[in-house]
Amino acid sequence: TNTTTKSTNKRHSHFAPRSSSNPLFLIFPKEYLSIMRYSKAVLSLAIHLVSPSRYTGAFTILSNNYRSKLTTTSTATTRFSSTSSDPSVAVPELKPDTEIADSETETYKSPWAPENLDPVSKKGINKSRFRQHVNPLARRFQMQTELDPKWPSNGAFSNLKLPLHIDIGCGKGGFLLELAKQRLEGSEAGKSKECEEEARNYLGLEIRPSVAQFAKERVDRRKLTGRVDFIGCNANVDLDRILNKYVAYGGEVGLVSIQFPDPHFKKSHQKRRVVTKELVLTLAKHVKEGREVFIQSDIQDVLDNMRETIREFGCDYFVDTIENLDEYMEDNPIGVPTEREVSVIDQDLPIYRTVFRRNGTPLPSKEE
């Protein structure tokens, strides 16, 4: 008991002189110590309420903090145009599309630019450091990705006339790599159901830079160069540009898959979800009649939200192959599960799926 008492007193000895005579400590001892640890400014203000003589100290701390924030804000984020003489109506200077600056000394570049990616060690990328979530509406993720001007003729694909299977939110790329491998092996063997499928190129889009980098490096190891490629980008920003470049070489979109996207559960975060009006119209522009968009998720609300968004903004261009909103597709029509899908199946949990098929209605031109 003596040992315990001594260690406790030693641990909190720096609080003893003030707290023993302070009313806050007598009434709320635990809360008082917690405040002491985490917020000196709040503590000083609280003490002022019961001990006016200490008001000066509290005011000094708070005013200094506030003054430093004002200084930081004014120097770091406010840059007025030289053409305006009235700061109250001044317009911030604009940077080029490839750069976004928050201050004179801090400049944002594309998060997918090579110089912004972590160097790859001999052991490869540390997968344990992958971020699980990012905010696609964050300023830096609203930038265009750095795409090779010669893409896709830069060796990304050997045959640019093949239809393109594009997987939006591909993660580490395991699904596309396995799918491409099975299709190639099936066609080479001249048997199995895979050889009946049309030959395709495979492209994965992933917003997390390090994850996209990891997926891209797996292509060479799997010996799938020329058939599979990965691009780090925000699909709602870059999809139209990417598909325009691919179609320009005579290819077309063969299949679109959106599988187990980030759910963004919070109501205030649901605007971050990947399927948006803009994405639906971009798909309607590039997906030809008879081609399909496959969506699936293990969270019913997420699948329903994607489904309703496509039905609302793509009602003139896409037909849900399952008319009833309360019904879902039982089996994966592609036949190759994603890593997430395998995990969900192992836990014997439900998966919600459906397929949209493009009809023949053309997208109206901008002039219309």
C-alpha positions as semicolon CSV with decimal commas, in nm:
position;residue;x (nm);y (nm);z (nm)
1;T;0,000;0,000;0,000
2;N;0,279;0,242;0,086
3;T;0,450;0,173;-0,245
4;T;0,132;0,239;-0,439
5;T;0,066;0,563;-0,255
6;K;0,416;0,691;-0,320
7;S;0,404;0,613;-0,692
8;T;0,062;0,777;-0,725
9;N;0,177;1,089;-0,543
10;K;0,489;1,105;-0,756
11;R;0,293;1,071;-1,075
12;H;0,059;1,358;-0,990
13;S;0,294;1,565;-0,780
14;H;0,303;1,848;-1,033
15;F;-0,074;1,889;-0,993
16;A;-0,077;1,894;-0,610
17;P;0,007;2,258;-0,533
18;R;-0,272;2,400;-0,749
19;S;-0,536;2,130;-0,725
20;S;-0,546;2,078;-0,347
21;S;-0,674;2,430;-0,288
22;N;-0,883;2,469;-0,602
23;P;-1,265;2,430;-0,588
24;L;-1,272;2,248;-0,923
25;F;-1,046;1,974;-0,791
26;L;-1,261;1,926;-0,481
27;I;-1,579;1,891;-0,687
28;F;-1,450;1,715;-1,003
29;P;-1,110;1,559;-0,925
30;K;-1,090;1,325;-1,227
31;E;-1,221;1,581;-1,474
32;Y;-0,985;1,841;-1,336
33;L;-0,678;1,622;-1,392
34;S;-0,797;1,528;-1,740
35;I;-0,834;1,893;-1,835
36;M;-0,490;1,966;-1,696
37;R;-0,337;1,706;-1,922
38;Y;-0,505;1,803;-2,246
39;S;-0,591;2,172;-2,246
40;K;-0,416;2,441;-2,045
41;A;-0,619;2,716;-2,206
42;V;-0,953;2,558;-2,122
43;L;-0,836;2,485;-1,767
44;S;-0,731;2,844;-1,709
45;L;-1,066;2,973;-1,832
46;A;-1,251;2,725;-1,608
47;I;-1,047;2,829;-1,305
48;H;-1,140;3,190;-1,377
49;L;-1,507;3,107;-1,322
50;V;-1,439;3,019;-0,956
51;S;-1,120;3,213;-0,901
52;P;-1,132;3,560;-1,065
53;S;-0,780;3,643;-0,953
54;R;-0,645;3,403;-1,216
55;Y;-0,835;3,567;-1,502
56;T;-0,522;3,741;-1,628
57;G;-0,339;3,414;-1,689
58;A;-0,631;3,259;-1,872
59;F;-0,676;3,566;-2,091
60;T;-0,307;3,571;-2,178
61;I;-0,306;3,208;-2,291
62;L;-0,625;3,237;-2,496
63;S;-0,537;3,569;-2,655
64;N;-0,190;3,448;-2,755
65;N;-0,335;3,136;-2,913
66;Y;-0,599;3,335;-3,098
67;R;-0,344;3,594;-3,214
68;S;-0,111;3,323;-3,348
69;K;-0,399;3,160;-3,540
70;L;-0,491;3,490;-3,699
71;T;-0,132;3,546;-3,806
72;T;-0,101;3,194;-3,949
73;T;-0,429;3,221;-4,137
74;S;-0,355;3,559;-4,289
75;T;-0,006;3,465;-4,408
76;A;-0,078;3,107;-4,514
77;T;-0,410;3,124;-4,698
78;T;-0,477;3,483;-4,806
79;R;-0,327;3,589;-5,136
80;F;-0,499;3,875;-5,311
81;S;-0,472;3,963;-5,676
82;S;-0,261;4,265;-5,758
83;T;-0,540;4,397;-5,982
84;S;-0,769;4,469;-5,688
85;S;-0,719;4,754;-5,443
86;D;-0,993;4,643;-5,202
87;P;-0,889;4,334;-5,003
88;S;-1,247;4,265;-4,903
89;V;-1,346;4,186;-5,262
90;A;-1,014;4,059;-5,386
91;V;-1,003;3,733;-5,581
92;P;-0,734;3,475;-5,503
93;E;-0,479;3,423;-5,775
94;L;-0,539;3,108;-5,977
95;K;-0,279;2,839;-6,030
96;P;-0,257;2,608;-6,333
97;D;-0,469;2,292;-6,330
98;T;-0,167;2,082;-6,243
99;E;-0,092;2,282;-5,930
100;I;-0,304;2,400;-5,642
101;A;-0,145;2,626;-5,384
102;D;-0,267;2,694;-5,034
103;S;0,016;2,932;-4,953
104;E;0,317;3,097;-5,103
105;T;0,542;2,821;-4,976
106;E;0,307;2,518;-5,003
107;T;0,201;2,385;-5,343
108;Y;-0,016;2,081;-5,406
109;K;0,069;1,866;-5,703
110;S;-0,113;1,563;-5,831
111;P;-0,106;1,297;-5,554
112;W;-0,044;1,038;-5,827
113;A;0,265;1,216;-5,962
114;P;0,575;0,992;-5,945
115;E;0,760;1,236;-5,720
116;N;0,478;1,218;-5,465
117;L;0,478;0,839;-5,442
118;D;0,679;0,651;-5,183
119;P;1,002;0,499;-5,317
120;V;0,978;0,125;-5,366
121;S;1,224;-0,078;-5,159
122;K;1,374;-0,409;-5,266
123;K;1,107;-0,582;-5,059
124;G;0,833;-0,393;-5,240
125;I;0,567;-0,159;-5,105
126;N;0,464;-0,199;-4,743
127;K;0,098;-0,298;-4,777
128;S;0,036;-0,243;-4,406
129;R;0,072;0,133;-4,463
130;F;-0,213;0,153;-4,717
131;R;-0,485;0,396;-4,619
132;Q;-0,828;0,238;-4,605
133;H;-1,020;0,554;-4,688
134;V;-0,961;0,888;-4,855
135;N;-1,188;1,184;-4,917
136;P;-1,241;1,203;-5,296
137;L;-1,375;1,556;-5,254
138;A;-1,051;1,677;-5,095
139;R;-0,883;1,945;-5,298
140;R;-0,584;1,738;-5,407
141;F;-0,802;1,445;-5,518
142;Q;-1,003;1,678;-5,741
143;M;-0,696;1,725;-5,960
144;Q;-0,641;1,540;-6,284
145;T;-0,402;1,248;-6,268
146;E;-0,066;1,261;-6,444
147;L;-0,126;1,041;-6,749
148;D;0,141;0,958;-7,006
149;P;0,061;1,168;-7,317
150;K;0,108;0,854;-7,529
151;W;-0,121;0,636;-7,319
152;P;-0,251;0,378;-7,409
153;S;-0,010;0,336;-7,702
154;N;0,288;0,356;-7,465
155;G;0,290;-0,021;-7,415
156;A;0,003;-0,032;-7,168
157;F;-0,188;-0,255;-7,410
158;S;-0,058;-0,464;-7,697
159;N;-0,381;-0,461;-7,896
160;L;-0,569;-0,133;-7,871
161;K;-0,864;-0,265;-8,072
162;L;-0,978;-0,499;-7,794
163;P;-1,279;-0,403;-7,581
164;L;-1,183;-0,264;-7,241
165;H;-1,301;-0,403;-6,909
166;I;-1,269;-0,113;-6,666
167;D;-1,286;-0,182;-6,292
168;I;-1,358;0,136;-6,092
169;G;-1,213;0,119;-5,741
170;C;-0,990;-0,180;-5,818
171;G;-0,795;-0,177;-5,489
172;K;-0,475;-0,379;-5,507
173;G;-0,580;-0,521;-5,844
174;G;-0,610;-0,886;-5,747
175;F;-0,947;-0,927;-5,919
176;L;-0,836;-0,797;-6,260
177;L;-0,506;-0,983;-6,249
178;E;-0,677;-1,313;-6,171
179;L;-0,949;-1,250;-6,429
180;A;-0,699;-1,171;-6,703
181;K;-0,491;-1,474;-6,611
182;Q;-0,790;-1,709;-6,626
183;R;-0,911;-1,569;-6,957
184;L;-0,567;-1,601;-7,115
185;E;-0,511;-1,951;-6,983
186;G;-0,856;-2,056;-7,103
187;S;-0,798;-1,923;-7,454
188;E;-0,452;-2,079;-7,476
189;A;-0,580;-2,418;-7,363
190;G;-0,864;-2,399;-7,613
191;K;-1,112;-2,525;-7,359
192;S;-1,320;-2,422;-7,056
193;K;-1,584;-2,153;-7,045
194;E;-1,329;-1,871;-7,032
195;C;-1,221;-1,923;-7,393
196;E;-1,578;-1,848;-7,505
197;E;-1,544;-1,494;-7,367
198;E;-1,423;-1,227;-7,603
199;A;-1,063;-1,117;-7,560
200;R;-1,035;-0,794;-7,363
201;N;-0,792;-0,548;-7,216
202;Y;-0,825;-0,477;-6,845
203;L;-0,791;-0,139;-6,673
204;G;-0,822;-0,072;-6,302
205;L;-0,878;0,274;-6,153
206;E;-0,784;0,338;-5,789
207;I;-0,792;0,669;-5,603
208;R;-0,538;0,580;-5,331
209;P;-0,196;0,659;-5,481
210;S;0,014;0,396;-5,301
211;V;-0,245;0,124;-5,365
212;A;-0,259;0,207;-5,737
213;Q;0,121;0,201;-5,746
214;F;0,125;-0,141;-5,581
215;A;-0,133;-0,279;-5,826
216;K;0,061;-0,150;-6,125
217;E;0,381;-0,317;-6,008
218;R;0,203;-0,652;-5,985
219;V;0,142;-0,655;-6,361
220;D;0,503;-0,734;-6,454
221;R;0,532;-0,998;-6,182
222;R;0,222;-1,172;-6,316
223;K;0,354;-1,144;-6,673
224;L;0,043;-0,964;-6,789
225;T;0,208;-0,658;-6,943
226;G;0,020;-0,548;-7,252
227;R;-0,309;-0,684;-7,130
228;V;-0,362;-0,527;-6,783
229;D;-0,294;-0,172;-6,665
230;F;-0,373;0,035;-6,356
231;I;-0,411;0,411;-6,319
232;G;-0,421;0,610;-5,997
233;C;-0,694;0,871;-6,032
234;N;-1,033;0,996;-5,917
235;A;-1,282;0,829;-6,153
236;N;-1,524;1,119;-6,123
237;V;-1,252;1,352;-6,248
238;D;-1,055;1,147;-6,501
239;L;-1,281;0,874;-6,640
240;D;-1,402;1,073;-6,940
241;R;-1,048;1,178;-7,035
242;I;-0,916;0,822;-7,001
243;L;-1,193;0,666;-7,209
244;N;-1,162;0,938;-7,474
245;K;-0,797;0,844;-7,519
246;Y;-0,871;0,471;-7,539
247;V;-1,159;0,509;-7,785
248;A;-0,943;0,734;-8,003
249;Y;-0,731;0,429;-8,090
250;G;-1,030;0,228;-8,209
251;G;-1,120;0,049;-7,886
252;E;-1,445;0,052;-7,693
253;V;-1,575;-0,018;-7,344
254;G;-1,658;-0,386;-7,310
255;L;-1,762;-0,399;-6,944
256;V;-1,767;-0,171;-6,640
257;S;-1,752;-0,312;-6,287
258;I;-1,791;-0,125;-5,958
259;Q;-1,744;-0,369;-5,672
260;F;-1,758;-0,311;-5,297
261;P;-1,690;0,064;-5,309
262;D;-1,612;0,264;-4,996
263;P;-1,951;0,285;-4,818
264;H;-1,899;0,627;-4,650
265;F;-2,155;0,538;-4,385
266;K;-2,200;0,884;-4,230
267;K;-2,487;1,075;-4,386
268;S;-2,267;1,381;-4,425
269;H;-2,009;1,168;-4,611
270;Q;-2,244;0,999;-4,855
271;K;-2,175;1,269;-5,112
272;R;-1,829;1,111;-5,138
273;R;-1,965;0,788;-5,284
274;V;-1,825;0,693;-5,623
275;V;-2,146;0,660;-5,827
276;T;-2,259;1,014;-5,904
277;K;-2,464;1,181;-6,172
278;E;-2,146;1,281;-6,354
279;L;-2,012;0,925;-6,349
280;V;-2,340;0,783;-6,483
281;L;-2,347;1,030;-6,773
282;T;-1,982;0,960;-6,853
283;L;-2,060;0,588;-6,871
284;A;-2,364;0,658;-7,088
285;K;-2,138;0,852;-7,324
286;H;-1,880;0,577;-7,372
287;V;-2,065;0,247;-7,316
288;K;-2,219;0,119;-7,638
289;E;-2,552;-0,052;-7,682
290;G;-2,561;-0,401;-7,534
291;R;-2,261;-0,348;-7,306
292;E;-2,307;-0,379;-6,931
293;V;-2,229;-0,213;-6,599
294;F;-2,196;-0,458;-6,309
295;I;-2,227;-0,334;-5,950
296;Q;-2,212;-0,525;-5,622
297;S;-2,164;-0,465;-5,250
298;D;-2,203;-0,652;-4,924
299;I;-2,388;-0,351;-4,780
300;Q;-2,743;-0,331;-4,905
301;D;-2,775;0,046;-4,858
302;V;-2,465;0,108;-5,068
303;L;-2,587;-0,112;-5,354
304;D;-2,933;0,043;-5,338
305;N;-2,781;0,391;-5,350
306;M;-2,572;0,306;-5,658
307;R;-2,871;0,142;-5,820
308;E;-3,104;0,435;-5,755
309;T;-2,845;0,685;-5,881
310;I;-2,802;0,497;-6,210
311;R;-3,177;0,459;-6,245
312;E;-3,237;0,827;-6,178
313;F;-2,971;0,986;-6,396
314;G;-2,930;0,704;-6,647
315;C;-3,294;0,605;-6,690
316;D;-3,280;0,699;-7,059
317;Y;-2,961;0,503;-7,126
318;F;-2,940;0,201;-6,893
319;V;-3,187;-0,078;-6,818
320;D;-3,169;-0,263;-6,488
321;T;-3,176;-0,634;-6,572
322;I;-3,364;-0,691;-6,246
323;E;-3,671;-0,471;-6,248
324;N;-3,778;-0,514;-5,887
325;L;-3,570;-0,300;-5,648
326;D;-3,618;-0,556;-5,372
327;E;-3,453;-0,831;-5,575
328;Y;-3,085;-0,889;-5,644
329;M;-2,867;-1,111;-5,859
330;E;-2,762;-1,426;-5,675
331;D;-2,440;-1,514;-5,855
332;N;-2,147;-1,311;-5,980
333;P;-2,187;-1,308;-6,362
334;I;-1,813;-1,253;-6,414
335;G;-1,723;-1,570;-6,230
336;V;-1,410;-1,439;-6,059
337;P;-1,452;-1,302;-5,703
338;T;-1,271;-1,003;-5,560
339;E;-1,067;-1,031;-5,240
340;R;-1,348;-0,862;-5,049
341;E;-1,603;-1,095;-5,204
342;V;-1,409;-1,402;-5,091
343;S;-1,395;-1,267;-4,736
344;V;-1,769;-1,198;-4,728
345;I;-1,854;-1,541;-4,867
346;D;-1,629;-1,707;-4,608
347;Q;-1,830;-1,533;-4,336
348;D;-2,153;-1,655;-4,497
349;L;-2,281;-1,300;-4,539
350;P;-2,509;-1,178;-4,822
351;I;-2,388;-0,993;-5,131
352;Y;-2,615;-0,763;-5,329
353;R;-2,567;-0,742;-5,707
354;T;-2,727;-0,622;-6,025
355;V;-2,636;-0,550;-6,387
356;F;-2,733;-0,252;-6,601
357;R;-2,739;-0,291;-6,980
358;R;-2,692;0,001;-7,216
359;N;-2,982;0,061;-7,453
360;G;-2,966;0,232;-7,789
361;T;-3,060;0,583;-7,678
362;P;-2,779;0,823;-7,776
363;L;-2,653;1,081;-7,532
364;P;-2,766;1,428;-7,648
365;S;-2,492;1,653;-7,777
366;K;-2,389;1,964;-7,588
367;E;-2,560;2,182;-7,849
368;E;-2,891;2,012;-7,775
